[in-house]
């Protein structure tokens, strides 16, 4: 799958979100271990849990992080008009 700077491929975005979920659940930060009781190495299990329980909208709302938005360069802001 390919990323384009001019359009959003929803399959690419979904894949990247799943990869991010797996990465974070395989190697949780110390505060995530404490706060949520996350156990390292559970990334694949979490992916299947998310796939089973979340619809498209809740998947994006719950798992698209600011870091991933920045990494994928998804946010574009440009000023239009005199304002």
Short mmCIF file of N, CA and C in Angstrom, two decimals:
data_model
loop_
_atom_site.label_atom_id
_atom_site.label_comp_id
_atom_site.label_asym_id
_atom_site.label_seq_id
_atom_site.Cartn_x
_atom_site.Cartn_y
_atom_site.Cartn_z
N UNK A 1 0.84 -1.17 0.00
CA UNK A 1 0.00 0.00 0.00
C UNK A 1 0.88 1.23 0.00
N UNK A 2 0.38 2.25 -0.63
CA UNK A 2 1.17 3.45 -0.81
C UNK A 2 0.48 4.66 -0.18
N UNK A 3 1.30 5.52 0.39
CA UNK A 3 0.80 6.76 1.00
C UNK A 3 0.93 7.87 -0.03
N UNK A 4 -0.10 8.68 -0.15
CA UNK A 4 -0.09 9.82 -1.08
C UNK A 4 -0.23 11.10 -0.29
N UNK A 5 0.48 12.14 -0.69
CA UNK A 5 0.38 13.42 -0.01
C UNK A 5 -0.87 14.18 -0.43
N UNK A 6 -1.58 13.71 -1.46
CA UNK A 6 -2.72 14.45 -1.99
C UNK A 6 -4.07 13.79 -1.72
N UNK A 7 -4.06 12.56 -1.25
CA UNK A 7 -5.32 11.88 -0.94
C UNK A 7 -5.09 10.90 0.21
N UNK A 8 -6.17 10.45 0.78
CA UNK A 8 -6.09 9.54 1.92
C UNK A 8 -6.57 8.16 1.49
N UNK A 9 -5.70 7.18 1.60
CA UNK A 9 -6.05 5.79 1.32
C UNK A 9 -6.52 5.19 2.65
N UNK A 10 -7.81 4.91 2.79
CA UNK A 10 -8.32 4.41 4.08
C UNK A 10 -7.72 3.07 4.48
N UNK A 11 -7.34 2.24 3.51
CA UNK A 11 -6.73 0.95 3.83
C UNK A 11 -5.33 1.15 4.41
N UNK A 12 -4.60 2.09 3.84
CA UNK A 12 -3.27 2.42 4.35
C UNK A 12 -3.37 2.97 5.77
N UNK A 13 -4.32 3.88 5.99
CA UNK A 13 -4.51 4.46 7.31
C UNK A 13 -4.86 3.38 8.33
N UNK A 14 -5.79 2.49 7.98
CA UNK A 14 -6.16 1.40 8.88
C UNK A 14 -4.98 0.50 9.22
N UNK A 15 -4.18 0.17 8.21
CA UNK A 15 -3.00 -0.66 8.43
C UNK A 15 -2.03 0.02 9.39
N UNK A 16 -1.78 1.31 9.19
CA UNK A 16 -0.85 2.03 10.05
C UNK A 16 -1.38 2.13 11.48
N UNK A 17 -2.69 2.30 11.64
CA UNK A 17 -3.26 2.33 12.99
C UNK A 17 -3.09 0.97 13.66
N UNK A 18 -3.37 -0.11 12.94
CA UNK A 18 -3.19 -1.45 13.53
C UNK A 18 -1.72 -1.69 13.89
N UNK A 19 -0.80 -1.26 13.04
CA UNK A 19 0.62 -1.42 13.35
C UNK A 19 1.00 -0.63 14.61
N UNK A 20 0.42 0.56 14.75
CA UNK A 20 0.68 1.39 15.93
C UNK A 20 0.12 0.75 17.20
N UNK A 21 -1.08 0.19 17.10
CA UNK A 21 -1.68 -0.52 18.24
C UNK A 21 -0.77 -1.67 18.65
N UNK A 22 -0.36 -2.47 17.68
CA UNK A 22 0.49 -3.62 17.98
C UNK A 22 1.80 -3.19 18.62
N UNK A 23 2.42 -2.15 18.08
CA UNK A 23 3.68 -1.65 18.62
C UNK A 23 3.52 -1.20 20.08
N UNK A 24 2.46 -0.44 20.36
CA UNK A 24 2.26 0.07 21.71
C UNK A 24 1.88 -1.03 22.70
N UNK A 25 1.15 -2.02 22.27
CA UNK A 25 0.75 -3.10 23.19
C UNK A 25 1.85 -4.14 23.34
N UNK A 26 2.76 -4.25 22.37
CA UNK A 26 3.90 -5.15 22.53
C UNK A 26 4.95 -4.55 23.45
N UNK A 27 5.07 -3.22 23.42
CA UNK A 27 6.08 -2.52 24.22
C UNK A 27 5.45 -1.32 24.92
N UNK A 28 4.59 -1.56 25.90
CA UNK A 28 3.92 -0.43 26.56
C UNK A 28 4.90 0.41 27.37
N UNK A 29 4.62 1.70 27.41
CA UNK A 29 5.42 2.61 28.24
C UNK A 29 5.18 2.28 29.71
N UNK A 30 6.14 2.59 30.58
CA UNK A 30 5.97 2.28 32.01
C UNK A 30 4.67 2.82 32.60
N UNK A 31 4.28 4.04 32.22
CA UNK A 31 3.03 4.59 32.76
C UNK A 31 1.80 3.83 32.26
N UNK A 32 1.85 3.29 31.03
CA UNK A 32 0.74 2.49 30.53
C UNK A 32 0.66 1.16 31.28
N UNK A 33 1.80 0.60 31.62
CA UNK A 33 1.82 -0.64 32.40
C UNK A 33 1.15 -0.42 33.75
N UNK A 34 1.51 0.70 34.39
CA UNK A 34 0.94 1.00 35.71
C UNK A 34 -0.54 1.36 35.63
N UNK A 35 -0.87 2.31 34.76
CA UNK A 35 -2.23 2.85 34.71
C UNK A 35 -3.24 1.84 34.18
N UNK A 36 -2.87 1.12 33.12
CA UNK A 36 -3.83 0.22 32.46
C UNK A 36 -3.53 -1.25 32.70
N UNK A 37 -2.44 -1.54 33.38
CA UNK A 37 -2.08 -2.93 33.62
C UNK A 37 -1.68 -3.66 32.35
N UNK A 38 -1.13 -2.92 31.38
CA UNK A 38 -0.75 -3.54 30.12
C UNK A 38 0.43 -4.49 30.31
N UNK A 39 0.34 -5.63 29.68
CA UNK A 39 1.39 -6.64 29.73
C UNK A 39 2.08 -6.65 28.37
N UNK A 40 3.42 -6.55 28.33
CA UNK A 40 4.13 -6.57 27.05
C UNK A 40 3.82 -7.82 26.24
N UNK A 41 3.87 -7.68 24.91
CA UNK A 41 3.69 -8.81 24.02
C UNK A 41 2.24 -9.15 23.68
N UNK A 42 1.32 -8.24 23.97
CA UNK A 42 -0.10 -8.54 23.72
C UNK A 42 -0.64 -7.78 22.52
N UNK A 43 0.25 -7.29 21.66
CA UNK A 43 -0.16 -6.48 20.52
C UNK A 43 -1.11 -7.18 19.56
N UNK A 44 -0.79 -8.39 19.19
CA UNK A 44 -1.64 -9.12 18.23
C UNK A 44 -3.00 -9.39 18.84
N UNK A 45 -3.03 -9.76 20.11
CA UNK A 45 -4.29 -10.01 20.80
C UNK A 45 -5.15 -8.74 20.83
N UNK A 46 -4.51 -7.60 21.08
CA UNK A 46 -5.24 -6.32 21.11
C UNK A 46 -5.81 -5.98 19.74
N UNK A 47 -5.08 -6.27 18.68
CA UNK A 47 -5.58 -6.02 17.32
C UNK A 47 -6.87 -6.79 17.09
N UNK A 48 -6.90 -8.06 17.46
CA UNK A 48 -8.11 -8.86 17.25
C UNK A 48 -9.26 -8.37 18.12
N UNK A 49 -8.95 -7.91 19.32
CA UNK A 49 -9.97 -7.35 20.21
C UNK A 49 -10.57 -6.08 19.59
N UNK A 50 -9.72 -5.21 19.09
CA UNK A 50 -10.18 -3.96 18.46
C UNK A 50 -11.00 -4.27 17.23
N UNK A 51 -10.52 -5.20 16.42
CA UNK A 51 -11.23 -5.56 15.19
C UNK A 51 -12.63 -6.09 15.48
N UNK A 52 -12.74 -6.83 16.56
CA UNK A 52 -14.03 -7.42 16.93
C UNK A 52 -15.00 -6.40 17.52
N UNK A 53 -14.48 -5.43 18.27
CA UNK A 53 -15.34 -4.55 19.05
C UNK A 53 -15.58 -3.16 18.47
N UNK A 54 -14.75 -2.70 17.56
CA UNK A 54 -14.86 -1.32 17.08
C UNK A 54 -15.37 -1.25 15.65
N UNK A 55 -16.26 -0.29 15.41
CA UNK A 55 -16.68 0.05 14.05
C UNK A 55 -15.64 1.03 13.50
N UNK A 56 -15.73 1.35 12.22
CA UNK A 56 -14.74 2.22 11.58
C UNK A 56 -14.57 3.54 12.31
N UNK A 57 -15.67 4.19 12.63
CA UNK A 57 -15.60 5.51 13.27
C UNK A 57 -14.97 5.42 14.66
N UNK A 58 -15.39 4.46 15.47
CA UNK A 58 -14.82 4.34 16.81
C UNK A 58 -13.36 3.89 16.75
N UNK A 59 -13.01 3.10 15.76
CA UNK A 59 -11.62 2.67 15.55
C UNK A 59 -10.72 3.89 15.35
N UNK A 60 -11.13 4.77 14.46
CA UNK A 60 -10.34 5.97 14.19
C UNK A 60 -10.35 6.90 15.40
N UNK A 61 -11.51 7.11 15.97
CA UNK A 61 -11.63 8.01 17.12
C UNK A 61 -10.79 7.53 18.30
N UNK A 62 -10.76 6.23 18.53
CA UNK A 62 -10.08 5.69 19.71
C UNK A 62 -8.59 5.42 19.51
N UNK A 63 -8.15 5.19 18.28
CA UNK A 63 -6.78 4.70 18.09
C UNK A 63 -5.91 5.54 17.16
N UNK A 64 -6.46 6.53 16.50
CA UNK A 64 -5.62 7.42 15.69
C UNK A 64 -5.03 8.47 16.63
N UNK A 65 -3.74 8.37 16.88
CA UNK A 65 -3.08 9.23 17.85
C UNK A 65 -2.48 10.46 17.17
N UNK A 66 -2.19 11.47 17.97
CA UNK A 66 -1.53 12.67 17.44
C UNK A 66 -0.16 12.32 16.86
N UNK A 67 0.55 11.41 17.52
CA UNK A 67 1.86 11.00 17.01
C UNK A 67 1.74 10.36 15.63
N UNK A 68 0.73 9.53 15.44
CA UNK A 68 0.53 8.88 14.15
C UNK A 68 0.10 9.89 13.09
N UNK A 69 -0.74 10.85 13.45
CA UNK A 69 -1.13 11.92 12.52
C UNK A 69 0.11 12.66 12.06
N UNK A 70 1.00 12.99 12.98
CA UNK A 70 2.24 13.69 12.62
C UNK A 70 3.15 12.81 11.77
N UNK A 71 3.30 11.55 12.17
CA UNK A 71 4.16 10.63 11.44
C UNK A 71 3.70 10.45 10.00
N UNK A 72 2.40 10.36 9.80
CA UNK A 72 1.85 10.15 8.46
C UNK A 72 1.59 11.46 7.72
N UNK A 73 1.85 12.58 8.39
CA UNK A 73 1.66 13.91 7.80
C UNK A 73 0.23 14.06 7.28
N UNK A 74 -0.74 13.76 8.14
CA UNK A 74 -2.14 13.76 7.73
C UNK A 74 -2.82 15.12 7.84
N UNK A 75 -2.30 15.99 8.65
CA UNK A 75 -2.96 17.27 8.87
C UNK A 75 -2.32 18.34 8.00
N UNK A 76 -3.14 18.99 7.20
CA UNK A 76 -2.66 20.07 6.34
C UNK A 76 -3.47 21.31 6.67
N UNK A 77 -2.78 22.40 6.94
CA UNK A 77 -3.44 23.66 7.23
C UNK A 77 -2.90 24.70 6.28
N UNK A 78 -3.80 25.40 5.63
CA UNK A 78 -3.38 26.52 4.80
C UNK A 78 -4.40 27.64 4.91
N UNK A 79 -3.91 28.83 4.94
CA UNK A 79 -4.76 30.00 5.05
C UNK A 79 -5.34 30.32 3.68
N UNK A 80 -6.65 30.59 3.66
CA UNK A 80 -7.31 30.97 2.40
C UNK A 80 -8.02 32.29 2.61
N UNK A 81 -7.95 33.13 1.63
CA UNK A 81 -8.65 34.40 1.71
C UNK A 81 -7.90 35.42 2.55
N UNK A 82 -8.51 36.58 2.73
CA UNK A 82 -7.83 37.69 3.42
C UNK A 82 -7.77 37.54 4.94
N UNK A 83 -8.44 36.58 5.52
CA UNK A 83 -8.47 36.46 6.99
C UNK A 83 -7.25 35.81 7.55
#
